[in-house]
Each structure stands twice: as structure tokens, then as C-alpha cells.
Amino acid sequence: GSLCHAVSPAGGAHCTDAARSIYSTLTVRYIPYLGGKPEGGPVLERFSATIEKLYAAAGDPGRWREALVAVEDLTGSAGAVIDLVPRGEGIPPRVIAGSFGIEECATYARDYMPICPRIRFGLEHPLGTQYDYLFIDETGMDRDPVYSWFGSYGLRYHIGAWAGRTRNYDATFSLQRSRRQGHAEKADLALFEAVKRHASRALDLADQLGTFDARERVGSVVLEALPQAVFALSGDGLVVQANAAALALLDRNDGLGLKQGRLTVGLPAEQARLDRLLRCEPTPESPPGGGWTKVSRSSQAPPYAVFVAPLELDEELLAAIPVTRIVIVHDPAGRHHVDSAMLVTIYGLTETEARLAAAIAGGHSLESAAATMGSRAGTARSHLKSVFAKLGVNRQQDLVRLLVSLSAIRI
């Protein structure tokens, strides 16, 4: 229910001790700062609505932006931010923010989070609220590259705190302040502490519910369902996810590799074209927004056909899944797998006919397919005629073409 109802003075004896404490604290400490009156009704409603949005975001990662914008409105800050600092190798840093754009969040996560003195202080001092003068003076801010970057967006100071630990991240919660707003006052710190308490609980709840990585898990299932090698890349070209087929392809070390998190190929000209596609630059053969290229192989096998596709995600989804492009690698020399159960269900083939069709799609001749099934070539030929009729084809090469197109479907 609404917090303002729970802590209403009219609640009398029905108010819990905790609710009375919250109401008393809001009335004495925060309402004057928010421009409210001692009776506090509208201010308590704003506080209540903000907290409700934080807890709603715990169950729906697409609502974090809305919740943090509400925190900005409540506190008058220039930005409300949750920094997710990786706890292990291979985990990308993440930033969840209110009014800040996705590009700014990605730049900070990639270039500045690893060297940010605010993050370092917060992780080293997980208890209590932090502000700039605890670890840096004005001269230090002028010289620090992170503060200089913040300054380019009109920001200077902050209030922050360690906000908890999830499976993969240490989380910090902070409110950004402009130079004009100056250092935080006592009332600012008190309001921050009240909001931070609930932000921490919402983060913990999100971790328990698994919503922080729910979309990533769904994405992993989708990638693994594809028979082609698929790489998911971040905005700066780093591979952040790859399916089993992609990992197997890398293990073969046959023309396509991975170096410092980036896809590499053997020939300089092919590398240059791949890099242009990954940067979404137009080429003579491909318009802006992705396209095809080939990757030659050291084994002299047919070259890989590589397709690069940009992903147009909304900001909330991009904040949850830091992927901006997909690379799909087709191997012309690879065997094609057709789901026999699909052929039975969709085309009405018998199980024997479906096994025969799948074997032919996988590269077997009619005779070798019959041998693997333990039947005679004449019997297999009769089954093949039935397959032709049910799939509407007249020649074996047409059958293979159809089955190969269906091999992209795997559950």
C-alpha cells in the first residue's frame, strides 16, 4: 500500500513503530528541504510514490529509468545513478540512470568506472554515506579525469554510498550535483539516506528475483537455439556473448579468432571490411546498418559468410542488455541438422521418412542414408518418393535446398 497512508498522523495507534519513525524523520528532516509544511501530506505522497517505483523496478528491469527519474525529482538532484561494478572477469560494467542517456552511461561504464575515485572510495568504505570532500579536494577534482568528464556535462559533486552486492556486481547508488548546487547540505544527506535504504532493498530484491539478468538469460536461450555461430557485441565492439556454435568455431582456429575481446580474421583487407561493418559504416557493397562479408579460412575450406546486423533497442532494454550488434557466421562446409520431429508434425512424414530426409540434408547419399538406417536402397527409394510428394518437390537437390532452409530452426 501507499507509504503516505501507512504513516499518516491519522493512523494513531494503528501506525507501526517503523511507520511512526519514518513519518517523524520525514517531517523533521526532509519536509523543510522539499519545501513542504510540517503536516507533510503532499511530500509524503511524493516520497511514497518514489519508493513504490523503486520496488516496482525490482520486478521489472524496464522500470529502473522511471524510478530513478522519480528519485531525481524528489531530491532535486542533477542525476540519480546506480553503478554496477563487476565482481569477476568477463562481466561487463553497467550503469542504470534516470535522465542520463545511454551513450553517456556506456562511455562512463567503459572508460571511467574503472578509474573513478568515487567508486573506489565507496567500495573501500561500504558503511555510511560518502561525499566528495571525504576523499578529494577542489584541486584534486580539477586534475582528475573522471571529474573533468563529469564537468563536461555540468556536474561537479555527488552524494553516494555502497548499495549492496548481487551475484555479479557490487552496486553503488549516487545523486549527482551541479557546480551551482554545490556540496550537499545536511538535509540533502538525510534525504539521500532515506531513499538509499529503499534503493538498496530494491536492488537486493531484484537480485533475488533474478530480474537483473533475466533478459540476458532469455537472450542466451535464443542464441543457443540457433545452429549458426552467433556473437553479440557491445557498442565498442567487444564480444559480450557467444553461443556454443560460436565457441566451437573459435576453437577450430580456422580463419576467425578472438583477440582482446574483439573478432579478428587473417587477411588485412577482410579485417578492414569486417571492422567497417562492426562500426556500422557503409561500404560499396552494403548500405549503412550492416551487411555481409567473407572470411577466408586457413584450411582452404569454403570461406565463412559473415553477416553483421545492428540492433535497434530502446534505452530501457539496452540498459539491461548491453548489446548493439549481432554477428552471424555461416559455414558452407558445415553439416545441416533438420529436426525430424518437425518434419513429422508439419509435413506429415512418418518417422522413417523424416529420418531419411534428415540424413540426406546432413550430406548422406540415398545409399549411405539407407545403410545408416539399416534398410535397403530400394526401400529407401520408395520412402524418398513419399517424401517428395509430401514436401512438394520433384528432385533430390530441391529437397536438400528446402531442408537446409529448415535447418536454421532448432529448439
XYZ file of C-alpha atoms in Angstrom:
411
model
C 0.000 0.000 0.000
C 0.938 3.654 -0.145
C 3.527 4.725 2.403
C 1.739 8.013 2.963
C -1.290 6.051 4.212
C 0.845 3.855 6.430
C 2.492 6.822 8.130
C -0.445 9.208 8.187
C -0.841 11.019 11.520
C -4.475 9.940 11.442
C -3.295 6.363 11.774
C -2.830 6.848 15.509
C -2.405 3.590 17.367
C -2.637 1.662 14.118
C 0.719 3.010 12.903
C 3.646 0.683 13.420
C 6.697 1.929 15.251
C 8.616 1.833 11.972
C 5.965 3.909 10.203
C 5.939 6.476 13.013
C 9.696 6.675 12.806
C 9.634 7.251 9.056
C 6.914 9.857 9.387
C 8.727 11.647 12.180
C 12.003 11.642 10.267
C 10.386 12.940 7.082
C 8.541 15.641 8.963
C 11.529 16.904 10.925
C 14.375 16.432 8.454
C 13.161 16.305 4.879
C 9.956 18.273 4.503
C 11.607 21.662 5.097
C 14.180 20.769 2.461
C 11.475 19.806 -0.028
C 9.570 22.980 0.601
C 6.707 21.227 2.359
C 4.830 22.100 5.522
C 5.122 20.261 8.837
C 1.900 18.358 8.226
C 3.686 16.851 5.217
C 0.864 15.254 3.235
C 1.927 16.008 -0.383
C 5.608 15.485 0.428
C 4.935 12.113 1.994
C 2.916 11.168 -1.070
C 5.882 12.067 -3.325
C 8.231 10.054 -1.154
C 5.800 7.128 -1.129
C 5.329 7.207 -4.904
C 9.090 7.264 -5.459
C 9.715 4.304 -3.166
C 6.924 2.328 -4.824
C 8.600 2.878 -8.209
C 11.912 1.592 -6.873
C 10.297 -1.632 -5.674
C 8.352 -1.958 -8.936
C 11.670 -1.757 -10.815
C 12.938 -4.700 -8.773
C 10.370 -6.865 -10.543
C 10.606 -5.210 -13.963
C 14.069 -4.048 -15.113
C 12.447 -1.835 -17.742
C 11.178 0.457 -14.960
C 14.518 1.425 -13.368
C 14.798 4.540 -15.500
C 11.349 5.729 -14.431
C 12.179 5.032 -10.779
C 15.465 6.933 -10.896
C 13.863 9.900 -12.648
C 11.377 9.966 -9.756
C 14.322 9.984 -7.319
C 15.789 12.951 -9.208
C 12.501 14.814 -8.980
C 12.140 14.038 -5.277
C 15.681 15.046 -4.321
C 16.272 17.846 -6.787
C 19.493 16.164 -7.932
C 21.025 16.504 -11.378
C 21.034 12.733 -11.794
C 20.288 9.501 -9.920
C 22.641 6.659 -10.799
C 23.235 3.010 -9.884
C 26.724 1.818 -10.812
C 27.151 -1.941 -11.134
C 30.829 -2.796 -10.685
C 31.782 -6.288 -11.930
C 32.922 -8.750 -9.295
C 34.686 -11.056 -11.744
C 36.318 -11.354 -15.152
C 34.157 -11.341 -18.255
C 31.291 -9.396 -16.651
C 30.617 -6.050 -18.343
C 30.244 -2.971 -16.107
C 26.778 -1.457 -16.149
C 25.195 1.874 -15.306
C 21.492 2.354 -14.620
C 20.478 6.008 -14.661
C 17.492 8.290 -14.685
C 17.855 11.255 -17.030
C 21.321 10.409 -18.370
C 21.445 8.991 -21.870
C 22.503 5.500 -22.848
C 25.628 6.719 -24.671
C 26.814 8.679 -21.634
C 26.202 5.684 -19.370
C 28.073 3.364 -21.735
C 31.021 5.757 -22.009
C 31.265 6.115 -18.240
C 30.987 2.363 -17.664
C 33.670 1.588 -20.232
C 36.181 4.412 -19.754
C 35.683 5.949 -16.320
C 34.160 3.464 -13.890
C 37.448 1.508 -13.586
C 39.329 4.664 -12.521
C 36.573 6.560 -10.709
C 37.688 7.755 -7.230
C 34.067 7.805 -6.090
C 33.632 4.117 -6.906
C 36.948 3.226 -5.300
C 36.099 5.086 -2.082
C 32.612 3.595 -1.939
C 33.887 0.029 -2.268
C 36.631 0.626 0.301
C 34.192 2.229 2.750
C 30.902 0.330 2.354
C 29.381 1.713 5.546
C 27.903 5.198 5.663
C 27.230 7.961 3.171
C 30.025 9.496 1.119
C 30.524 12.915 -0.414
C 33.402 14.424 -2.331
C 35.330 16.186 0.433
C 35.819 12.874 2.242
C 38.424 11.824 -0.316
C 39.217 14.700 -2.685
C 39.554 18.483 -2.615
C 38.741 21.064 -5.281
C 42.269 20.977 -6.726
C 42.096 17.203 -6.971
C 38.743 17.436 -8.753
C 40.218 19.863 -11.273
C 43.008 17.399 -12.080
C 41.031 14.162 -12.036
C 39.951 12.854 -15.497
C 36.680 11.438 -14.146
C 35.673 14.752 -12.570
C 36.684 16.510 -15.787
C 34.375 14.201 -17.732
C 31.527 14.862 -15.300
C 32.254 18.573 -15.680
C 31.674 18.384 -19.424
C 28.037 17.601 -18.546
C 27.754 20.362 -15.967
C 28.255 18.037 -12.979
C 30.703 18.505 -10.103
C 29.668 16.951 -6.793
C 27.805 13.912 -5.565
C 26.301 12.047 -2.620
C 26.822 8.302 -2.741
C 27.020 5.007 -0.893
C 27.679 1.342 -1.405
C 24.247 -0.156 -2.045
C 24.838 -3.878 -1.780
C 26.127 -6.900 -3.653
C 24.418 -9.022 -6.299
C 25.550 -12.279 -7.877
C 27.819 -10.488 -10.330
C 28.156 -6.921 -9.118
C 28.942 -4.541 -6.303
C 26.357 -1.760 -6.509
C 26.730 1.899 -5.596
C 23.906 4.428 -5.515
C 24.550 8.138 -6.025
C 22.932 11.504 -6.634
C 24.804 13.867 -8.934
C 25.022 17.594 -8.235
C 25.957 20.520 -10.448
C 28.595 23.086 -9.529
C 25.801 25.582 -8.912
C 24.085 23.231 -6.456
C 27.362 22.915 -4.594
C 28.238 20.403 -1.919
C 25.457 18.519 -0.206
C 23.910 20.078 2.887
C 22.794 18.201 5.962
C 19.216 17.918 4.714
C 20.442 16.576 1.357
C 22.397 13.846 3.104
C 19.449 12.925 5.301
C 17.078 12.611 2.349
C 19.640 10.603 0.397
C 19.990 8.144 3.280
C 16.225 7.623 3.415
C 15.981 6.938 -0.331
C 19.174 4.888 -0.437
C 17.802 2.475 2.161
C 14.957 1.552 -0.172
C 17.139 1.587 -3.286
C 19.403 -0.987 -1.626
C 16.441 -3.172 -0.715
C 15.076 -2.916 -4.256
C 18.466 -3.953 -5.669
C 18.615 -6.914 -3.306
C 15.090 -7.925 -4.273
C 15.942 -7.652 -7.976
C 18.913 -9.926 -7.410
C 16.799 -12.483 -5.556
C 14.144 -12.394 -8.285
C 16.804 -12.678 -10.974
C 15.485 -9.696 -12.922
C 18.918 -8.114 -13.321
C 19.985 -10.845 -15.707
C 16.580 -12.184 -16.784
C 16.789 -10.649 -20.237
C 20.364 -11.848 -20.653
C 19.242 -15.393 -19.805
C 16.421 -15.205 -22.353
C 18.911 -13.932 -24.914
C 21.233 -16.842 -24.162
C 18.445 -19.359 -24.737
C 17.605 -17.721 -28.061
C 21.238 -17.726 -29.195
C 21.715 -21.369 -28.249
C 18.638 -22.298 -30.304
C 20.412 -21.109 -33.458
C 22.659 -23.576 -35.308
C 24.836 -20.809 -36.745
C 27.709 -19.275 -34.806
C 26.404 -16.054 -33.257
C 28.378 -13.345 -31.457
C 26.762 -10.480 -29.530
C 28.852 -7.299 -29.390
C 28.749 -4.191 -27.225
C 28.850 -0.657 -28.588
C 32.649 -0.563 -28.546
C 32.963 -3.808 -30.498
C 33.721 -6.201 -27.653
C 32.190 -9.674 -27.737
C 29.950 -9.930 -24.671
C 28.152 -13.164 -25.545
C 28.587 -16.119 -27.881
C 26.602 -19.304 -28.369
C 28.038 -22.829 -28.315
C 28.407 -22.913 -32.111
C 30.449 -19.697 -31.993
C 32.738 -21.059 -29.279
C 33.261 -24.250 -31.288
C 34.111 -22.173 -34.355
C 36.730 -20.211 -32.395
C 38.232 -23.454 -31.107
C 38.823 -24.594 -34.702
C 41.033 -21.515 -35.270
C 40.271 -21.636 -38.965
C 40.245 -18.028 -40.132
C 38.200 -16.377 -37.390
C 39.602 -15.633 -33.938
C 39.207 -13.531 -30.827
C 41.901 -11.185 -29.518
C 41.416 -8.914 -26.512
C 37.681 -9.442 -26.777
C 37.449 -8.470 -30.476
C 36.813 -10.571 -33.580
C 39.862 -10.977 -35.814
C 40.452 -12.503 -39.256
C 43.608 -13.459 -41.095
C 43.633 -11.178 -44.139
C 44.092 -7.404 -43.564
C 41.616 -6.447 -46.296
C 38.952 -8.726 -44.826
C 39.691 -7.394 -41.332
C 39.228 -3.828 -42.544
C 35.872 -4.625 -44.122
C 34.683 -6.509 -41.032
C 35.705 -3.579 -38.833
C 33.765 -1.153 -41.033
C 30.664 -3.296 -40.740
C 31.087 -3.554 -36.970
C 31.286 0.238 -36.810
C 28.095 0.357 -38.923
C 29.918 2.309 -41.649
C 28.606 1.942 -45.209
C 30.699 0.041 -47.759
C 30.407 -0.023 -51.563
C 28.592 -3.356 -51.269
C 26.494 -2.669 -48.159
C 24.376 0.309 -47.114
C 24.647 1.783 -43.611
C 23.369 -0.521 -40.915
C 25.170 -3.788 -41.538
C 25.773 -6.293 -44.291
C 27.738 -9.314 -45.489
C 31.430 -10.080 -45.740
C 33.534 -13.182 -46.235
C 36.290 -14.598 -44.064
C 38.871 -16.813 -45.752
C 39.997 -19.945 -43.940
C 43.480 -21.336 -43.449
C 42.173 -24.879 -44.075
C 41.238 -23.916 -47.655
C 37.617 -24.819 -46.872
C 34.964 -22.533 -48.386
C 35.091 -19.099 -46.716
C 32.732 -18.217 -43.912
C 29.823 -15.970 -44.863
C 29.555 -13.370 -42.088
C 26.526 -11.166 -41.557
C 26.661 -8.128 -39.237
C 23.364 -6.689 -38.036
C 22.899 -3.658 -35.758
C 20.276 -3.934 -33.022
C 17.852 -1.073 -32.527
C 16.905 -1.413 -28.850
C 15.030 1.094 -26.717
C 17.001 2.656 -23.888
C 15.453 0.557 -21.122
C 16.237 -2.692 -22.923
C 19.724 -1.534 -23.893
C 20.407 -0.727 -20.244
C 19.558 -4.330 -19.375
C 21.307 -5.900 -22.365
C 24.481 -4.013 -23.389
C 24.437 -5.386 -26.963
C 24.307 -3.163 -30.048
C 25.119 -5.582 -32.879
C 24.974 -9.262 -33.757
C 27.466 -11.177 -35.900
C 26.199 -14.390 -37.528
C 28.707 -16.743 -39.150
C 27.514 -19.245 -41.756
C 29.787 -22.201 -42.518
C 29.053 -23.563 -46.025
C 31.080 -26.675 -45.171
C 29.077 -27.435 -42.045
C 26.606 -30.272 -41.777
C 22.956 -29.266 -41.608
C 20.700 -30.640 -38.919
C 16.975 -30.964 -39.521
C 14.604 -31.701 -36.671
C 12.874 -34.961 -37.609
C 10.003 -34.281 -35.215
C 9.273 -31.040 -37.066
C 9.043 -32.892 -40.378
C 6.610 -35.360 -38.826
C 4.435 -32.647 -37.282
C 4.450 -30.065 -40.077
C 4.633 -32.189 -43.234
C 3.071 -35.441 -42.067
C 6.137 -37.587 -42.732
C 6.410 -40.908 -40.978
C 9.284 -41.259 -38.528
C 11.214 -43.376 -41.032
C 10.670 -40.824 -43.816
C 11.717 -37.996 -41.522
C 14.946 -39.800 -40.524
C 15.746 -40.425 -44.182
C 15.120 -36.785 -45.136
C 17.238 -35.538 -42.236
C 20.100 -37.856 -43.229
C 20.042 -36.597 -46.813
C 20.023 -32.983 -45.581
C 23.049 -33.850 -43.446
C 25.077 -34.841 -46.519
C 24.318 -38.553 -46.949
C 23.604 -40.061 -50.329
C 20.477 -42.172 -50.651
C 22.574 -45.336 -50.347
C 24.556 -44.211 -47.281
C 21.386 -42.935 -45.609
C 19.774 -46.332 -46.162
C 22.822 -48.045 -44.681
C 22.775 -45.898 -41.540
C 19.082 -46.712 -41.114
C 19.627 -50.429 -41.627
C 17.406 -50.678 -44.713
C 17.858 -51.492 -48.390
C 18.404 -48.841 -51.050
C 15.186 -49.881 -52.838
C 13.152 -49.427 -49.665
C 14.777 -46.053 -49.026
C 13.977 -45.006 -52.596
C 10.288 -45.763 -52.002
C 10.337 -43.697 -48.814
C 12.061 -40.870 -50.701
C 9.280 -40.770 -53.315
C 6.776 -40.379 -50.478
C 8.886 -37.577 -49.001
C 8.916 -35.817 -52.401
C 5.143 -35.959 -52.592
C 4.546 -34.682 -49.063
C 7.071 -31.817 -49.343
C 6.027 -30.832 -52.881
C 9.402 -31.318 -54.588
C 10.454 -33.424 -57.572
C 14.227 -33.673 -57.292
C 16.657 -34.564 -54.509
C 18.527 -31.257 -54.860
C 15.245 -29.363 -54.342
C 14.609 -31.472 -51.254
C 18.056 -30.657 -49.873
C 17.549 -26.943 -50.567
C 14.261 -26.960 -48.655
C 15.627 -28.978 -45.755
C 18.724 -26.775 -45.460
C 16.452 -23.727 -45.149
C 14.613 -25.510 -42.341
C 17.873 -26.389 -40.597
C 18.037 -22.844 -39.226
C 15.259 -23.840 -36.842
C 16.365 -25.744 -33.749
C 14.729 -25.957 -30.339
